[in-house]
CSV table of C-alpha atoms in Angstrom, one decimal:
chain,number,residue,atom,x,y,z
A,88,UNK,CA,45.2,97.5,114.0
A,89,UNK,CA,43.3,98.4,117.1
A,90,UNK,CA,39.8,97.1,117.6
A,91,UNK,CA,37.9,100.5,117.5
A,92,UNK,CA,39.5,101.4,114.2
A,93,UNK,CA,38.7,97.9,112.8
A,94,UNK,CA,35.1,98.2,113.9
A,95,UNK,CA,34.8,101.6,112.3
A,96,UNK,CA,36.2,100.2,109.0
A,97,UNK,CA,33.7,97.3,109.1
A,98,UNK,CA,30.9,99.8,109.7
A,99,UNK,CA,31.9,101.8,106.7
A,100,UNK,CA,32.1,98.7,104.6
A,101,UNK,CA,28.5,97.8,105.8
A,102,UNK,CA,27.3,101.3,104.8
A,103,UNK,CA,28.9,101.0,101.3
A,104,UNK,CA,27.4,97.6,100.9
A,105,UNK,CA,23.9,98.7,101.8
A,106,UNK,CA,24.1,101.8,99.6
A,107,UNK,CA,25.2,99.6,96.6
A,108,UNK,CA,22.5,97.0,97.4
A,109,UNK,CA,19.7,99.6,97.6
A,110,UNK,CA,20.9,101.4,94.5
A,111,UNK,CA,20.6,98.1,92.6
A,112,UNK,CA,17.1,97.6,94.1
A,113,UNK,CA,16.1,101.0,92.8
A,114,UNK,CA,17.0,100.0,89.2
A,115,UNK,CA,15.9,96.3,89.6
A,116,UNK,CA,12.9,96.4,91.9
A,117,UNK,CA,12.2,93.0,93.4
A,118,UNK,CA,9.3,91.1,92.0
A,119,UNK,CA,6.1,91.4,93.9
A,120,UNK,CA,4.6,88.2,95.3
A,121,UNK,CA,1.0,87.1,94.6
A,122,UNK,CA,-1.3,87.2,97.6
A,123,UNK,CA,-4.5,86.1,95.9
A,124,UNK,CA,-6.1,83.4,98.1
A,125,UNK,CA,-4.2,84.4,101.2
A,126,UNK,CA,-6.2,84.8,104.4
A,127,UNK,CA,-5.3,88.1,105.9
A,128,UNK,CA,-6.3,89.1,109.4
A,129,UNK,CA,-6.2,92.8,110.2
A,130,UNK,CA,-6.7,94.3,113.7
A,131,UNK,CA,-8.2,97.7,114.2
A,132,UNK,CA,-10.0,97.3,110.9
A,133,UNK,CA,-13.0,99.5,111.8
A,134,UNK,CA,-11.5,102.6,110.3
A,135,UNK,CA,-8.3,104.6,109.5
A,136,UNK,CA,-5.4,102.6,108.2
A,137,UNK,CA,-7.1,99.3,109.0
A,138,UNK,CA,-10.0,99.9,106.7
A,139,UNK,CA,-7.7,101.0,103.9
A,140,UNK,CA,-5.5,97.9,104.4
A,141,UNK,CA,-8.6,95.7,104.1
A,142,UNK,CA,-9.4,97.4,100.7
A,143,UNK,CA,-5.8,97.2,99.5
A,144,UNK,CA,-5.5,93.5,100.3
A,145,UNK,CA,-8.9,92.9,98.6
A,146,UNK,CA,-7.6,94.6,95.5
A,147,UNK,CA,-4.8,92.0,95.4
A,148,UNK,CA,-7.2,89.1,95.7
A,149,UNK,CA,-6.8,88.2,99.4
A,150,UNK,CA,-9.6,87.2,101.7
A,151,UNK,CA,-9.8,89.4,104.8
A,152,UNK,CA,-10.6,88.7,108.4
A,153,UNK,CA,-11.5,91.9,110.2
A,154,UNK,CA,-11.0,92.3,114.0
A,155,UNK,CA,-12.1,95.5,115.8
A,156,UNK,CA,-13.6,96.3,119.1
A,157,UNK,CA,-16.3,98.4,117.4
A,158,UNK,CA,-18.6,96.0,115.6
A,159,UNK,CA,-20.6,98.6,113.8
A,160,UNK,CA,-17.6,100.3,112.2
A,161,UNK,CA,-16.1,96.9,111.4
A,162,UNK,CA,-19.3,95.9,109.5
A,163,UNK,CA,-19.0,99.1,107.5
A,164,UNK,CA,-15.5,98.1,106.5
A,165,UNK,CA,-16.7,94.6,105.5
A,166,UNK,CA,-19.5,96.2,103.4
A,167,UNK,CA,-16.9,98.2,101.5
A,168,UNK,CA,-14.8,95.1,100.9
A,169,UNK,CA,-17.8,93.1,99.7
A,170,UNK,CA,-18.8,95.9,97.3
A,171,UNK,CA,-15.4,95.5,95.7
A,172,UNK,CA,-16.2,91.8,95.2
A,173,UNK,CA,-14.0,90.6,98.0
A,174,UNK,CA,-14.6,88.2,101.0
A,175,UNK,CA,-14.7,89.7,104.5
A,176,UNK,CA,-15.3,88.1,107.8
A,177,UNK,CA,-16.0,90.3,110.9
A,178,UNK,CA,-15.3,89.6,114.5
A,179,UNK,CA,-15.7,91.9,117.5
A,180,UNK,CA,-12.5,91.5,119.5
A,181,UNK,CA,-10.7,93.3,122.3
A,182,UNK,CA,-7.1,92.7,121.3
A,183,UNK,CA,-5.9,93.7,124.8
A,184,UNK,CA,-7.7,90.7,126.3
A,185,UNK,CA,-5.6,87.6,125.5
A,186,UNK,CA,-8.5,85.2,126.3
A,187,UNK,CA,-10.6,87.1,123.8
A,188,UNK,CA,-7.8,86.9,121.2
A,189,UNK,CA,-7.2,83.2,121.6
A,190,UNK,CA,-10.9,82.4,121.6
A,191,UNK,CA,-11.6,84.3,118.4
A,192,UNK,CA,-8.5,82.9,116.8
A,193,UNK,CA,-9.9,79.4,117.3
A,194,UNK,CA,-13.3,80.6,116.1
A,195,UNK,CA,-11.8,82.0,112.8
A,196,UNK,CA,-10.1,78.6,112.2
A,197,UNK,CA,-13.4,76.8,112.9
A,198,UNK,CA,-15.6,79.1,110.9
A,199,UNK,CA,-13.3,79.3,107.8
A,200,UNK,CA,-11.7,75.9,108.0
A,201,UNK,CA,-8.2,77.3,107.3
A,202,UNK,CA,-5.4,79.1,109.0
A,203,UNK,CA,-4.6,82.8,108.8
A,204,UNK,CA,-1.5,83.2,106.6
A,205,UNK,CA,-1.0,87.0,106.9
A,206,UNK,CA,-1.4,89.0,110.1
A,207,UNK,CA,-1.5,92.8,110.1
A,208,UNK,CA,-1.1,94.1,113.6
A,209,UNK,CA,-2.6,97.5,113.0
A,210,UNK,CA,-4.7,98.4,116.1
A,211,UNK,CA,-3.4,101.4,117.9
A,212,UNK,CA,-4.4,104.2,120.2
A,213,UNK,CA,-2.9,107.5,121.3
A,214,UNK,CA,-3.5,109.6,124.4
A,215,UNK,CA,-1.5,112.7,123.3
A,216,UNK,CA,-0.8,114.0,126.8
A,217,UNK,CA,2.3,114.9,128.6
A,218,UNK,CA,3.4,112.2,131.0
A,219,UNK,CA,2.3,113.9,134.2
A,220,UNK,CA,-1.0,115.0,132.6
A,221,UNK,CA,-1.9,111.6,131.3
A,222,UNK,CA,-4.2,109.5,133.5
A,223,UNK,CA,-2.8,106.2,134.5
A,224,UNK,CA,-5.7,104.4,132.9
A,225,UNK,CA,-4.9,105.9,129.5
A,226,UNK,CA,-1.2,105.0,129.8
A,227,UNK,CA,-2.2,101.4,130.6
A,228,UNK,CA,-4.6,101.3,127.7
A,229,UNK,CA,-2.0,102.7,125.3
A,230,UNK,CA,0.6,100.0,126.3
A,231,UNK,CA,-2.0,97.2,126.1
A,232,UNK,CA,-3.3,98.1,122.6
A,233,UNK,CA,0.0,99.2,121.0
A,234,UNK,CA,2.3,96.6,122.6
A,235,UNK,CA,0.8,93.8,124.7
A,236,UNK,CA,-1.8,92.9,122.0
A,237,UNK,CA,1.1,92.1,119.6
A,238,UNK,CA,2.1,89.2,121.8
A,239,UNK,CA,-1.4,87.7,122.0
A,240,UNK,CA,-2.1,87.9,118.3
A,241,UNK,CA,1.3,86.5,117.2
A,242,UNK,CA,1.0,83.7,119.8
A,243,UNK,CA,-2.4,82.9,118.4
A,244,UNK,CA,-1.4,82.6,114.7
A,245,UNK,CA,2.4,82.1,114.5
A,246,UNK,CA,2.3,78.3,115.4
A,247,UNK,CA,0.3,77.5,112.3
A,248,UNK,CA,2.6,79.7,110.1
A,249,UNK,CA,5.6,77.8,111.4
A,250,UNK,CA,3.9,74.5,110.9
A,251,UNK,CA,3.5,75.3,107.2
A,252,UNK,CA,6.6,77.5,106.9
A,253,UNK,CA,4.4,80.0,105.2
A,254,UNK,CA,3.1,83.3,106.5
A,255,UNK,CA,3.7,87.0,106.9
A,256,UNK,CA,3.5,89.1,110.0
A,257,UNK,CA,3.2,92.9,109.5
A,258,UNK,CA,3.6,95.3,112.5
A,259,UNK,CA,2.2,98.8,112.0
A,260,UNK,CA,4.5,100.6,114.4
A,261,UNK,CA,5.5,104.3,114.0
A,262,UNK,CA,8.6,106.4,113.3
A,263,UNK,CA,7.6,108.0,116.6
A,264,UNK,CA,8.9,104.8,118.2
A,265,UNK,CA,12.3,106.3,117.4
A,266,UNK,CA,11.6,109.9,118.4
A,267,UNK,CA,11.3,111.3,121.9
A,268,UNK,CA,8.0,113.1,122.0
A,269,UNK,CA,4.6,112.0,123.4
A,270,UNK,CA,5.8,109.8,126.2
A,271,UNK,CA,3.1,107.1,126.4
A,272,UNK,CA,2.7,106.7,122.6
A,273,UNK,CA,6.4,106.7,121.8
A,274,UNK,CA,7.2,104.3,124.5
A,275,UNK,CA,4.5,101.9,123.3
A,276,UNK,CA,5.7,102.1,119.7
A,277,UNK,CA,9.3,101.7,120.8
A,278,UNK,CA,8.2,98.5,122.4
A,279,UNK,CA,6.4,97.5,119.2
A,280,UNK,CA,9.5,98.0,117.2
A,281,UNK,CA,11.6,96.0,119.7
A,282,UNK,CA,9.0,93.2,119.7
A,283,UNK,CA,8.9,93.0,116.0
A,284,UNK,CA,12.7,93.0,115.5
A,285,UNK,CA,13.1,90.3,118.2
A,286,UNK,CA,10.4,88.2,116.5
A,287,UNK,CA,12.1,88.6,113.1
A,288,UNK,CA,15.5,87.6,114.6
A,289,UNK,CA,13.9,84.6,116.3
A,290,UNK,CA,12.4,83.4,113.0
A,291,UNK,CA,15.7,83.9,111.2
A,292,UNK,CA,17.7,81.9,113.8
A,293,UNK,CA,15.1,79.1,113.7
A,294,UNK,CA,15.4,79.1,109.9
A,295,UNK,CA,11.7,79.6,109.1
A,296,UNK,CA,12.5,81.3,105.8
A,297,UNK,CA,8.9,81.0,104.6
A,298,UNK,CA,7.5,83.2,107.4
A,299,UNK,CA,8.2,86.8,106.5
A,300,UNK,CA,8.0,89.9,108.6
A,301,UNK,CA,7.5,93.6,107.7
A,302,UNK,CA,7.9,96.5,110.1
A,303,UNK,CA,6.0,99.6,109.0
A,304,UNK,CA,7.1,102.8,110.6
A,305,UNK,CA,5.1,105.8,109.3
A,306,UNK,CA,5.3,109.3,110.4
A,307,UNK,CA,2.1,110.9,111.9
A,308,UNK,CA,-0.8,109.9,109.7
A,309,UNK,CA,-3.8,112.2,109.2
A,310,UNK,CA,-6.5,109.7,110.3
A,311,UNK,CA,-7.9,111.8,113.1
A,312,UNK,CA,-6.2,109.8,115.8
A,313,UNK,CA,-3.7,112.6,116.4
A,314,UNK,CA,-6.3,115.3,116.4
A,315,UNK,CA,-5.3,118.0,118.9
A,316,UNK,CA,-1.7,117.1,118.8
A,317,UNK,CA,0.5,119.9,117.7
A,318,UNK,CA,3.6,119.7,115.5
A,319,UNK,CA,6.3,122.4,115.7
A,320,UNK,CA,5.9,124.7,112.7
A,321,UNK,CA,9.5,124.1,111.4
A,322,UNK,CA,9.0,120.4,111.6
A,323,UNK,CA,5.6,120.5,109.9
A,324,UNK,CA,7.0,122.4,107.0
A,325,UNK,CA,9.4,119.6,106.3
A,326,UNK,CA,7.2,116.7,107.5
A,327,UNK,CA,3.5,117.4,107.2
A,328,UNK,CA,1.1,114.6,108.4
A,329,UNK,CA,0.8,111.8,105.9
A,330,UNK,CA,-2.3,111.1,103.8
A,331,UNK,CA,-3.7,107.7,104.9
A,332,UNK,CA,-4.0,106.3,101.4
A,333,UNK,CA,-0.4,107.2,100.5
A,334,UNK,CA,0.8,105.6,103.8
A,335,UNK,CA,-1.1,102.3,103.1
A,336,UNK,CA,0.0,102.2,99.5
A,337,UNK,CA,3.7,102.6,100.5
A,338,UNK,CA,3.3,99.9,103.1
A,339,UNK,CA,1.7,97.5,100.6
A,340,UNK,CA,4.5,98.0,98.2
A,341,UNK,CA,6.9,96.9,100.9
A,342,UNK,CA,4.7,94.0,102.0
A,343,UNK,CA,4.4,92.6,98.5
A,344,UNK,CA,8.2,92.4,98.1
A,345,UNK,CA,8.8,91.0,101.6
A,346,UNK,CA,10.7,94.1,102.6
A,347,UNK,CA,11.7,93.8,106.3
A,348,UNK,CA,11.4,97.5,107.2
A,349,UNK,CA,9.6,100.5,105.5
A,350,UNK,CA,9.8,104.0,106.9
A,351,UNK,CA,7.2,106.5,105.5
A,352,UNK,CA,8.1,109.0,104.1
A,353,UNK,CA,11.6,108.1,102.8
A,354,UNK,CA,13.1,111.2,104.5
A,355,UNK,CA,12.6,109.5,107.9
A,356,UNK,CA,15.2,106.8,106.9
A,357,UNK,CA,17.8,109.5,107.4
A,358,UNK,CA,16.9,109.7,111.1
A,359,UNK,CA,17.1,105.9,111.6
A,360,UNK,CA,20.5,105.9,109.8
A,361,UNK,CA,21.8,108.7,112.1
A,362,UNK,CA,20.6,106.8,115.2
A,363,UNK,CA,22.4,103.6,114.0
A,364,UNK,CA,25.5,105.5,113.0
A,365,UNK,CA,25.8,107.3,116.3
A,366,UNK,CA,25.3,104.1,118.3
A,367,UNK,CA,27.8,102.2,116.2
A,368,UNK,CA,30.5,104.9,116.5
A,369,UNK,CA,29.9,105.0,120.3
A,370,UNK,CA,30.5,101.2,120.5
A,371,UNK,CA,33.6,101.6,118.3
A,372,UNK,CA,35.2,104.2,120.6
A,373,UNK,CA,34.0,102.8,123.9
A,374,UNK,CA,35.1,99.1,123.6
A,375,UNK,CA,38.8,98.6,123.5
């Protein structure tokens, strides 16, 4: 039996296994974990998905730490959380500045007397320009916020999670990290996906089973961040922009069952499957 054919058969067995496993999960949905009492830090919490995540975590009894570069908007989020009866702590932080991240991480530990147990890397920006039309400064800003900041926040909070073998890191990436469209944004989100997958693999190999990871890959969300960006009509008919509340609720459903990856909407899973399948078949036919 030649190697390419053997690999192809193994791929088909994997596909059958995952189909059967996911079919069982549809019927027997995993039990959701309680997060009441968890200390959840959310970046980019001044509006959009970050604000909605703060409210959703509060609904489930978590205490939230809100990081945003805009202090005024961040306080508005905190007010909404407190009106729900929740606890919110605000910090004005530039997540692209690693010294600012590390300093505020220590301040959170000092102020609250406890460690962050769940980290939601949500902060993001988009320029929405073609590569040659996009100013260099905007490209740098996009990469720093959407990619580099992930390194600084994870380095600030992961050691304590490892020490307790308890924690959860959530990366809000984008399905556009797998599409080839707006160059700067897609490149930054592709980097975010790669960062998260590498982190998850590292935790797995080091056997930190208590530190969970969830990669959230939504399609375009109607938060205003993509205002001015045009979607081809034939694509928009099939995939209109997502409602923010729906996006956050779907993400929360995945987080609460420790799901490693969630693509929103479900239709986008098809694209990720096609990518994986094409790549696997390429390997099977190219390596003899």
